[in-house]
Coordinates of C-alpha atoms in Angstrom, one line a residue:
X1 CA -13.3 21.6 16.0
X2 CA -11.6 23.3 13.7
X3 CA -9.0 21.6 12.0
X4 CA -6.5 24.5 10.4
X5 CA -3.3 23.4 7.9
X6 CA -0.7 23.7 10.5
X7 CA -2.8 21.8 13.7
X8 CA -1.2 19.1 15.6
X9 CA -3.7 16.9 17.4
X10 CA -2.5 14.3 20.1
X11 CA -3.2 11.7 17.3
X12 CA -0.5 12.7 15.0
X13 CA 1.9 13.7 17.7
X14 CA 2.2 9.7 18.6
X15 CA 2.4 9.0 15.0
X16 CA 5.2 11.4 15.1
X17 CA 7.1 9.4 17.5
X18 CA 6.4 6.4 15.8
X19 CA 7.4 7.2 12.2
X20 CA 11.0 9.5 13.7
X21 CA 11.9 6.0 15.4
X22 CA 11.1 4.1 12.4
X23 CA 13.8 3.0 9.7
X24 CA 12.2 6.2 7.5
X25 CA 14.9 6.7 4.8
X26 CA 18.6 5.4 4.5
X27 CA 20.6 5.6 1.0
X28 CA 23.7 4.0 -0.2
X29 CA 26.1 4.8 -2.6
X30 CA 26.7 8.3 -3.9
X31 CA 24.3 11.3 -4.4
X32 CA 21.3 10.7 -2.7
X33 CA 21.4 13.8 -0.9
X34 CA 20.3 15.7 -4.2
X35 CA 24.0 17.3 -4.9
X36 CA 24.8 16.8 -8.3
X37 CA 27.1 18.2 -11.5
X38 CA 27.2 21.6 -12.3
X39 CA 25.7 24.3 -10.3
X40 CA 23.3 22.0 -8.4
X41 CA 20.2 24.0 -9.3
X42 CA 17.3 22.2 -10.2
X43 CA 15.8 23.0 -14.0
X44 CA 13.3 22.7 -15.8
X45 CA 13.3 19.7 -19.2
X46 CA 14.1 16.8 -20.0
X47 CA 12.6 12.6 -19.6
X48 CA 13.0 10.6 -16.9
X49 CA 12.8 6.5 -17.7
X50 CA 12.0 4.1 -14.4
X51 CA 11.6 0.7 -14.8
X52 CA 9.3 -0.7 -13.1
X53 CA 8.9 -4.9 -12.5
X54 CA 5.5 -5.1 -13.3
X55 CA 1.7 -3.9 -14.9
X56 CA -0.9 -4.3 -13.0
X57 CA -3.6 -3.9 -15.9
X58 CA -4.9 -0.6 -14.8
X59 CA -4.0 3.1 -15.1
X60 CA -7.2 4.5 -13.0
X61 CA -6.0 5.5 -9.3
X62 CA -9.0 4.4 -7.8
X63 CA -8.6 1.2 -8.4
X64 CA -5.0 -0.1 -8.6
X65 CA -3.4 -1.7 -5.3
X66 CA 0.0 -2.3 -7.4
X67 CA 3.2 -0.2 -6.2
X68 CA 5.1 -0.6 -9.6
X69 CA 1.6 0.9 -11.2
X70 CA 0.7 3.6 -8.5
X71 CA 4.4 4.7 -8.9
X72 CA 3.0 6.4 -12.0
X73 CA -0.6 6.8 -11.6
X74 CA -0.7 8.5 -8.2
X75 CA 1.7 11.7 -10.8
X76 CA -2.1 11.9 -12.5
X77 CA -4.7 13.0 -9.9
X78 CA -4.3 15.4 -6.7
X79 CA -5.6 14.5 -3.3
X80 CA -7.9 16.7 -1.1
X81 CA -4.7 16.0 1.7
X82 CA -1.4 15.3 1.8
X83 CA 1.0 13.3 4.4
X84 CA 4.1 14.6 5.6
X85 CA 6.3 11.3 5.6
X86 CA 8.4 12.3 8.5
X87 CA 6.3 13.4 10.7
X88 CA 2.8 11.9 9.5
X89 CA 1.1 15.4 9.5
X90 CA -2.1 15.8 7.4
X91 CA -1.2 18.9 5.6
X92 CA -3.3 20.9 2.8
X93 CA -3.0 20.0 -1.0
X94 CA -6.8 20.4 -3.4
X95 CA -8.0 21.6 0.4
X96 CA -7.0 24.5 2.1
X97 CA -8.5 24.1 5.4
X98 CA -10.8 21.7 6.9
X99 CA -13.2 21.5 9.6
X100 CA -14.0 17.6 11.8
X101 CA -16.9 17.8 13.9
X102 CA -16.6 17.2 17.9
X103 CA -17.0 13.1 17.3
X104 CA -15.4 12.6 14.0
X105 CA -18.7 12.1 11.6
X106 CA -18.3 15.1 9.6
X107 CA -15.5 16.4 7.2
X108 CA -16.0 19.3 5.5
X109 CA -13.5 20.7 3.3
X110 CA -12.9 23.8 1.6
X111 CA -11.3 23.6 -1.2
X112 CA -8.5 25.8 -3.3
X113 CA -10.3 28.0 -5.9
X114 CA -9.0 28.0 -9.5
X115 CA -8.2 23.8 -9.9
X116 CA -8.6 22.6 -12.9
X117 CA -8.8 19.1 -14.8
X118 CA -6.5 18.2 -17.4
X119 CA -9.7 18.9 -19.8
X120 CA -10.1 21.9 -18.6
X121 CA -13.1 21.6 -16.0
X122 CA -13.0 23.2 -12.8
X123 CA -12.7 21.2 -9.0
X124 CA -15.9 21.9 -7.5
X125 CA -17.5 20.4 -4.3
X126 CA -19.5 18.9 -6.9
X127 CA -16.7 16.8 -8.8
X128 CA -15.8 15.9 -4.9
X129 CA -18.9 14.5 -4.2
X130 CA -19.3 12.7 -7.6
X131 CA -16.0 10.7 -6.9
X132 CA -17.0 9.7 -3.4
X133 CA -20.7 8.8 -4.7
X134 CA -18.9 6.9 -7.2
X135 CA -16.5 4.8 -5.0
X136 CA -18.9 1.8 -4.0
X137 CA -19.7 1.2 -8.1
X138 CA -15.9 0.5 -9.1
X139 CA -16.5 -3.7 -8.0
X140 CA -13.2 -5.9 -7.5
X141 CA -10.0 -3.7 -7.8
X142 CA -12.4 -0.4 -5.4
X143 CA -11.7 -2.4 -2.3
X144 CA -9.3 0.1 -0.7
X145 CA -11.3 3.1 -1.5
X146 CA -14.4 1.6 -0.5
X147 CA -13.2 0.5 2.4
X148 CA -11.8 4.1 2.9
X149 CA -15.4 5.5 2.4
X150 CA -17.6 2.9 4.1
X151 CA -20.3 4.4 6.4
X152 CA -20.6 7.3 4.7
X153 CA -24.2 8.6 4.9
X154 CA -23.5 11.8 2.6
X155 CA -21.1 13.5 0.9
X156 CA -23.4 17.0 1.1
X157 CA -22.2 20.3 -1.7
X158 CA -22.5 23.4 0.9
X159 CA -21.1 25.6 -1.6
X160 CA -19.4 25.4 -5.2
X161 CA -16.2 25.2 -2.9
X162 CA -17.2 23.2 0.7
X163 CA -18.0 19.8 0.5
X164 CA -19.1 17.6 3.8
X165 CA -18.7 14.1 4.3
X166 CA -20.8 12.7 7.2
X167 CA -20.5 9.2 8.8
X168 CA -23.2 6.9 10.6
X169 CA -20.4 6.5 13.2
X170 CA -17.7 8.5 14.1
X171 CA -14.5 7.7 11.6
X172 CA -11.3 8.5 12.9
X173 CA -9.0 6.7 9.8
X174 CA -11.1 8.9 7.1
X175 CA -8.7 12.3 7.2
X176 CA -5.7 10.1 6.7
X177 CA -7.8 8.2 3.5
X178 CA -8.3 11.6 1.8
X179 CA -4.7 11.7 1.4
X180 CA -4.3 8.5 -0.5
X181 CA -3.8 7.8 -4.4
X182 CA -7.0 5.3 -3.7
X183 CA -9.2 8.6 -3.4
X184 CA -7.4 11.0 -6.1
X185 CA -9.7 13.4 -7.3
X186 CA -10.8 12.6 -11.3
X187 CA -12.6 14.8 -13.0
X188 CA -16.6 14.6 -13.6
X189 CA -15.8 13.2 -17.6
X190 CA -13.7 10.0 -15.9
X191 CA -16.7 10.0 -13.4
X192 CA -19.3 9.0 -15.5
X193 CA -17.2 5.9 -17.1
X194 CA -17.6 2.5 -16.0
X195 CA -14.2 1.2 -14.2
X196 CA -13.5 -0.9 -17.2
X197 CA -12.9 2.5 -19.1
X198 CA -10.8 3.8 -16.4
X199 CA -8.9 0.9 -16.3
X200 CA -7.7 0.6 -19.7
X201 CA -8.1 4.3 -20.9
X202 CA -7.1 6.2 -18.0
X203 CA -8.6 9.0 -15.9
X204 CA -8.2 12.6 -16.4
X205 CA -6.6 13.9 -13.0
X206 CA -5.8 17.7 -12.1
X207 CA -2.1 16.3 -11.7
X208 CA 1.1 17.7 -12.2
X209 CA 1.5 15.2 -15.1
X210 CA -1.3 13.7 -17.6
X211 CA -1.5 10.2 -19.0
X212 CA 0.1 10.1 -22.5
X213 CA 0.2 6.3 -23.4
X214 CA -0.3 3.3 -21.6
X215 CA 1.2 0.1 -23.6
X216 CA -0.5 -3.2 -21.4
X217 CA 2.5 -4.8 -20.3
X218 CA 5.1 -2.4 -21.4
X219 CA 5.1 1.1 -20.7
X220 CA 3.0 4.0 -18.9
X221 CA 4.3 7.3 -20.2
X222 CA 3.1 11.0 -18.6
X223 CA 3.9 14.2 -20.0
X224 CA 4.1 17.6 -18.0
X225 CA 0.7 19.0 -16.7
X226 CA 0.8 22.9 -18.3
X227 CA -0.2 25.2 -16.2
X228 CA -0.2 23.2 -12.7
X229 CA -0.3 25.3 -10.1
X230 CA -2.2 23.8 -7.1
X231 CA 0.5 21.6 -5.5
X232 CA 0.6 19.8 -2.2
X233 CA 1.5 22.1 0.2
X234 CA 4.9 20.4 1.6
X235 CA 6.2 20.6 -2.1
X236 CA 9.2 22.4 -2.4
X237 CA 8.4 23.3 -6.2
X238 CA 5.6 26.1 -6.7
X239 CA 3.9 25.5 -9.9
X240 CA 4.7 23.4 -12.6
X241 CA 6.8 20.1 -12.3
X242 CA 10.0 20.3 -13.7
X243 CA 10.5 17.1 -15.6
X244 CA 8.8 16.6 -19.4
X245 CA 8.0 13.3 -19.4
X246 CA 8.2 10.7 -17.3
X247 CA 8.3 6.9 -18.8
X248 CA 7.6 3.8 -16.7
X249 CA 9.0 0.7 -18.6
X250 CA 8.0 -2.7 -17.4
X251 CA 11.0 -4.9 -17.3
X252 CA 10.0 -8.4 -14.8
X253 CA 13.7 -9.2 -14.8
X254 CA 15.6 -7.5 -11.7
X255 CA 19.0 -8.7 -13.2
X256 CA 18.0 -7.0 -16.3
X257 CA 16.4 -3.6 -14.6
X258 CA 20.1 -3.4 -12.2
X259 CA 21.7 -3.8 -15.6
X260 CA 19.8 -0.9 -17.5
X261 CA 20.5 1.4 -14.6
X262 CA 23.8 0.9 -14.6
X263 CA 24.4 1.3 -18.4
X264 CA 22.3 4.4 -18.2
X265 CA 19.3 2.8 -20.2
X266 CA 17.3 3.7 -17.8
X267 CA 17.2 6.5 -14.5
X268 CA 15.9 4.9 -12.0
X269 CA 14.3 1.4 -11.1
X270 CA 12.3 0.0 -8.2
X271 CA 12.6 -3.3 -6.0
X272 CA 16.1 -3.4 -5.8
X273 CA 17.0 -7.0 -4.8
X274 CA 19.7 -8.0 -2.6
X275 CA 21.3 -9.7 -5.2
X276 CA 21.8 -7.0 -7.1
X277 CA 22.7 -4.3 -4.3
X278 CA 26.6 -4.7 -4.4
X279 CA 26.5 -4.2 -8.7
X280 CA 24.3 -0.8 -7.5
X281 CA 26.3 0.7 -4.9
X282 CA 28.6 3.9 -5.8
X283 CA 29.3 4.8 -9.0
X284 CA 26.4 6.6 -10.6
X285 CA 24.5 5.3 -9.0
X286 CA 22.3 5.7 -5.3
X287 CA 20.3 3.0 -3.3
X288 CA 17.0 4.8 -1.6
X289 CA 15.2 2.8 1.0
X290 CA 12.0 3.8 3.1
X291 CA 10.0 0.8 5.6
X292 CA 6.3 0.9 4.3
X293 CA 3.4 1.1 6.7
X294 CA 0.8 -0.8 6.7
X295 CA 0.3 -4.9 6.8
X296 CA 3.3 -6.5 6.3
X297 CA 4.6 -9.2 3.4
X298 CA 2.3 -13.0 4.7
X299 CA 0.0 -15.5 3.4
X300 CA -3.2 -14.3 4.2
X301 CA -5.6 -17.8 4.2
X302 CA -8.7 -18.5 3.4
X303 CA -10.1 -19.0 6.3
X304 CA -13.0 -20.9 5.1
X305 CA -11.2 -23.9 3.5
X306 CA -11.7 -27.2 5.2
X307 CA -8.2 -27.6 6.8
X308 CA -7.5 -23.7 7.5
X309 CA -10.6 -24.0 9.9
X310 CA -8.7 -25.4 12.7
X311 CA -7.0 -22.8 14.2
X312 CA -4.4 -25.4 15.5
X313 CA -3.2 -25.8 11.7
X314 CA -2.9 -22.1 11.0
X315 CA -0.9 -21.5 14.3
X316 CA 1.1 -24.7 13.2
X317 CA 2.1 -23.2 10.0
X318 CA 3.1 -19.9 12.0
X319 CA 4.9 -21.2 14.2
X320 CA 6.8 -23.3 11.2
X321 CA 7.6 -20.0 9.9
X322 CA 11.4 -19.0 10.3
X323 CA 11.0 -15.1 9.8
X324 CA 14.9 -14.1 10.3
X325 CA 16.3 -16.3 7.8
X326 CA 14.2 -15.2 4.8
X327 CA 14.4 -11.5 5.4
X328 CA 18.1 -12.1 6.0
X329 CA 18.4 -14.4 2.9
X330 CA 16.3 -12.9 0.6
X331 CA 15.1 -9.3 1.1
X332 CA 17.0 -5.8 0.7
X333 CA 19.5 -5.5 3.4
X334 CA 17.9 -3.7 6.8
X335 CA 14.9 -5.5 5.7
X336 CA 12.9 -6.3 9.0
X337 CA 11.5 -9.9 10.0
X338 CA 7.9 -9.0 10.9
X339 CA 7.3 -8.4 14.8
X340 CA 2.9 -8.0 14.3
X341 CA 0.7 -8.2 11.3
X342 CA 1.6 -4.3 10.9
X343 CA 4.7 -2.8 9.7
X344 CA 6.4 -1.0 12.7
X345 CA 6.0 2.1 11.1
X346 CA 2.1 2.2 11.3
X347 CA 0.6 4.4 13.9
X348 CA -0.7 2.2 16.6
X349 CA 2.0 -1.0 16.0
X350 CA 2.4 -3.4 18.5
X351 CA 5.1 -5.2 19.0
X352 CA 4.0 -9.1 19.0
X353 CA 7.9 -10.5 18.2
X354 CA 7.4 -13.3 21.1
X355 CA 4.1 -14.6 18.9
X356 CA 5.6 -14.8 15.8
X357 CA 8.9 -16.8 16.9
X358 CA 9.8 -19.8 15.1
X359 CA 9.6 -22.8 16.9
X360 CA 9.5 -25.9 14.5
X361 CA 9.0 -28.3 17.8
X362 CA 5.7 -26.1 18.5
X363 CA 4.3 -26.6 15.2
X364 CA 4.8 -30.0 15.0
X365 CA 3.1 -30.4 18.4
X366 CA 0.3 -29.1 17.4
X367 CA -0.4 -30.6 14.3
X368 CA 0.2 -33.6 16.1
X369 CA -2.9 -32.5 18.6
X370 CA -4.7 -32.0 15.4
X371 CA -4.4 -35.4 14.1
X372 CA -1.8 -35.1 11.4
X373 CA 0.7 -38.0 11.5
X374 CA 3.5 -37.7 9.6
X375 CA 3.8 -40.3 6.1
X376 CA 5.9 -41.7 4.7
X377 CA 7.4 -38.9 2.1
X378 CA 7.0 -37.0 5.4
X379 CA 4.1 -35.4 4.7
X380 CA 1.3 -35.4 7.2
X381 CA -1.6 -37.4 6.7
X382 CA -5.0 -37.6 8.3
X383 CA -8.3 -39.1 7.2
X384 CA -6.2 -40.4 3.9
X385 CA -6.3 -36.7 3.0
X386 CA -2.5 -35.3 2.8
X387 CA -1.8 -31.5 4.4
X388 CA -1.7 -29.9 1.4
X389 CA -1.2 -25.8 0.7
X390 CA -1.9 -24.3 -2.5
X391 CA -0.3 -20.1 -2.3
X392 CA -1.1 -18.1 -5.0
X393 CA 1.4 -15.3 -6.1
X394 CA 2.5 -12.7 -8.7
X395 CA 5.8 -12.0 -10.0
X396 CA 5.3 -8.0 -9.1
X397 CA 8.7 -8.4 -6.8
X398 CA 11.9 -10.3 -7.5
X399 CA 11.7 -11.0 -4.0
X400 CA 8.1 -13.4 -3.7
X401 CA 9.7 -16.5 -5.4
X402 CA 12.5 -16.7 -3.4
X403 CA 11.0 -16.2 -0.2
X404 CA 8.1 -18.6 -1.1
X405 CA 10.6 -21.1 -2.0
X406 CA 12.0 -20.9 1.8
X407 CA 8.7 -20.9 3.1
X408 CA 7.8 -24.3 1.0
X409 CA 11.3 -25.7 2.5
X410 CA 10.3 -24.4 6.2
X411 CA 6.9 -25.9 5.7
X412 CA 7.6 -29.2 4.4
X413 CA 10.2 -29.9 7.4
X414 CA 7.5 -30.2 9.9
X415 CA 5.7 -32.3 7.3
X416 CA 2.7 -29.5 5.1
X417 CA 3.2 -30.1 1.5
X418 CA 3.5 -26.4 -0.2
X419 CA 2.6 -25.7 -3.8
X420 CA 3.4 -22.7 -5.5
X421 CA 0.8 -21.2 -8.0
X422 CA 1.7 -18.0 -10.3
X423 CA -0.8 -16.1 -11.2
X424 CA -0.6 -12.8 -13.1
X425 CA -1.4 -9.5 -11.2
X426 CA -4.7 -8.9 -13.1
X427 CA -5.8 -12.3 -12.2
X428 CA -5.0 -11.8 -8.1
X429 CA -7.8 -9.5 -7.8
X430 CA -10.8 -11.4 -8.9
X431 CA -9.2 -14.6 -7.1
X432 CA -9.3 -13.2 -4.0
X433 CA -12.8 -11.9 -4.3
X434 CA -13.8 -15.6 -5.6
X435 CA -12.2 -17.5 -2.6
X436 CA -10.9 -19.8 -4.8
X437 CA -7.8 -20.0 -3.4
X438 CA -6.4 -21.2 0.1
X439 CA -3.4 -19.1 0.4
X440 CA -2.0 -15.7 -1.3
X441 CA 1.0 -14.1 -0.7
X442 CA 1.2 -9.9 -0.4
X443 CA 1.3 -7.1 1.6
X444 CA -0.9 -3.6 1.7
X445 CA 0.9 -0.3 2.3
X446 CA -1.1 2.2 4.3
X447 CA 0.1 4.7 7.0
X448 CA -2.9 4.1 9.3
X449 CA -4.0 1.2 11.8
X450 CA -7.5 0.9 10.0
X451 CA -5.9 -1.0 6.9
X452 CA -6.7 -4.1 9.4
X453 CA -10.2 -3.2 9.3
X454 CA -10.3 -2.9 5.8
X455 CA -8.9 -6.1 5.3
X456 CA -10.1 -8.6 7.8
X457 CA -13.6 -7.2 8.5
X458 CA -16.6 -9.2 7.8
X459 CA -18.3 -6.5 7.3
X460 CA -16.8 -5.6 4.6
X461 CA -15.2 -7.3 1.6
X462 CA -13.4 -9.7 3.9
X463 CA -11.5 -11.6 0.9
X464 CA -9.6 -13.7 3.9
X465 CA -13.2 -15.4 5.3
X466 CA -12.5 -15.0 8.9
X467 CA -15.6 -16.1 10.9
X468 CA -17.5 -13.3 12.4
X469 CA -16.8 -12.7 16.2
X470 CA -14.7 -10.4 19.1
X471 CA -12.0 -9.0 16.1
X472 CA -15.1 -7.7 14.6
X473 CA -16.0 -5.4 16.8
X474 CA -12.7 -3.9 18.0
X475 CA -12.5 -3.5 14.5
X476 CA -15.2 -1.4 14.1
X477 CA -14.5 0.4 17.7
X478 CA -11.0 1.8 16.5
X479 CA -12.4 3.5 13.7
X480 CA -15.3 4.7 15.8
X481 CA -13.2 6.2 18.8
X482 CA -12.1 9.8 18.4
X483 CA -10.2 9.6 21.9
X484 CA -6.3 7.9 20.5
X485 CA -5.2 6.6 23.7
X486 CA -8.2 4.5 23.2
X487 CA -7.9 3.9 19.6
X488 CA -4.3 2.6 20.2
X489 CA -5.6 0.1 22.9
X490 CA -8.0 -1.4 20.5
X491 CA -5.6 -1.5 17.2
X492 CA -3.3 -3.5 19.2
X493 CA -6.4 -5.9 20.7
X494 CA -7.0 -6.1 16.9
X495 CA -3.3 -7.2 15.8
X496 CA -3.0 -9.5 18.8
X497 CA -6.5 -11.7 18.0
X498 CA -5.0 -11.6 14.4
X499 CA -2.2 -12.8 15.3
X500 CA -2.8 -15.2 18.0
X501 CA -5.3 -17.0 15.6
X502 CA -3.4 -17.3 12.8
X503 CA -5.8 -15.5 10.0
X504 CA -2.8 -14.1 8.5
X505 CA 0.8 -14.8 8.7
X506 CA 3.0 -12.3 8.9
X507 CA 6.5 -12.7 7.7
X508 CA 8.7 -9.6 6.5
X509 CA 8.6 -6.0 6.8
X510 CA 8.2 -4.5 3.3
X511 CA 11.0 -2.0 2.4
X512 CA 11.3 -0.3 -0.7
X513 CA 14.5 0.0 -2.0
X514 CA 14.8 2.2 -5.4
X515 CA 18.0 2.3 -7.7
X516 CA 18.3 6.0 -8.9
X517 CA 20.9 7.3 -11.2
X518 CA 23.0 10.4 -9.2
X519 CA 22.4 12.4 -12.3
X520 CA 18.2 12.3 -11.0
X521 CA 17.2 14.7 -7.9
X522 CA 14.1 15.0 -5.6
X523 CA 12.6 11.9 -6.1
X524 CA 11.1 11.2 -2.8
X525 CA 9.0 9.2 -1.1
X526 CA 5.3 9.5 0.1
X527 CA 4.0 8.7 3.5
X528 CA 3.4 5.4 2.0
X529 CA 7.0 5.0 0.6
X530 CA 5.4 5.5 -3.2
X531 CA 7.4 7.9 -5.0
X532 CA 6.5 12.0 -6.0
X533 CA 7.9 13.2 -9.3
X534 CA 6.8 16.6 -8.9
X535 CA 10.2 18.5 -7.7
X536 CA 12.2 15.6 -9.6
X537 CA 14.4 17.1 -12.1
X538 CA 17.5 16.2 -14.0
X539 CA 20.7 17.6 -14.4

């Protein structure tokens, strides 16, 4: 079939319905409508300083999974397509159009002419092929990109501006995957570097900004790309970005970030928590919010651990978590308690709230049935061993520690001892890869339900050590069908399996909340609730 830039398919019509019923974007305070002082006309120039809470230790978009770093590196690379955050529609970017075979096994992209990377080299079909061929070699940090390209049979150069990606089986998720930062296109010179070199030195992209300087755990500095003229079709400004420079400063303490924004030392901040909302509302600061699609914040179990192999124990932990208390106590206003492993803004989300109801009595009954008896200190014991669980986490959001401390208290009340183990962000992927953990606190953002396959299929990375079984079949089938109704049914089945077998304990939906000075205009969310800075200006 021919997929034209403005085409609508049943799949995306369904996505539109889902997204428009969700909490997409709300604002508190003044200035969020883009109006400002003076004549209100966009103007070029100036520097934007954005404070984030953490640094991933890597500045390669294809390897970065943490929002705080994605915010910056996303501006360096363009993607073949873009996704409209209000409708879910896939629209042109580096590809001006595309063809999709009737069975969704072949995707042919027709590239825009005249696109260059910041080193002067041209975008060609061969460069796209080189990027996609190199993704499987990224290793530990490239799992998202690798998942999007799993099952590729070949990437073929048809002519200098036409590239065809063929999969061994139908692959419904791939078009949306080409809109993500993980498949952002890098120059041939960058592709030839090792994954480690790309992480430390950065990459050459064709994006509206270029990497000027990276100081690990301190800052990422971007400068405007001269001559940029191939932005996404959904952007309002043609040509170069407005801003001369953007500096992302790493400021781990949420209170310090908020204070810096109030005092005018920075222009925007990420990860605004509930505790700082009141102080930031009104005046010269606005709050911008958007619910993130994808896998919600929760506990990702290592299902191969002896204690966690028992589904009764996993289900007990799932029932012992009071999600509403955590959402209402710790997270920003408007945060939803999880009602599935997927957030409600994700295409083909299924409401499984009854399966995730807080029920301490059920949790205790399940643990009793599994042979775990309450000891003298209130912690359950079986065969002389305490029911103890270590949760690994990283301080990349101010909500992480208080949320986990509440979970720790809730689980203790049913006899489960929880130890919280703080890691640095670069440590997380290697530990997850090695399997040396009990549970990991985290989420994964993606505006497509295939994120379930990327995370839980035993045929891929299988970081959560899920046992092979029917879930694999379901996840593979949803990625293979071109029928949107059948895909929706299969995605619902996969969600039910993950929740009811408690391979993961969903807790809260991630809501991205930014604090933005009212002098900043056009700072917009993309479909994955990350930021896009091409249209941003200061006035």
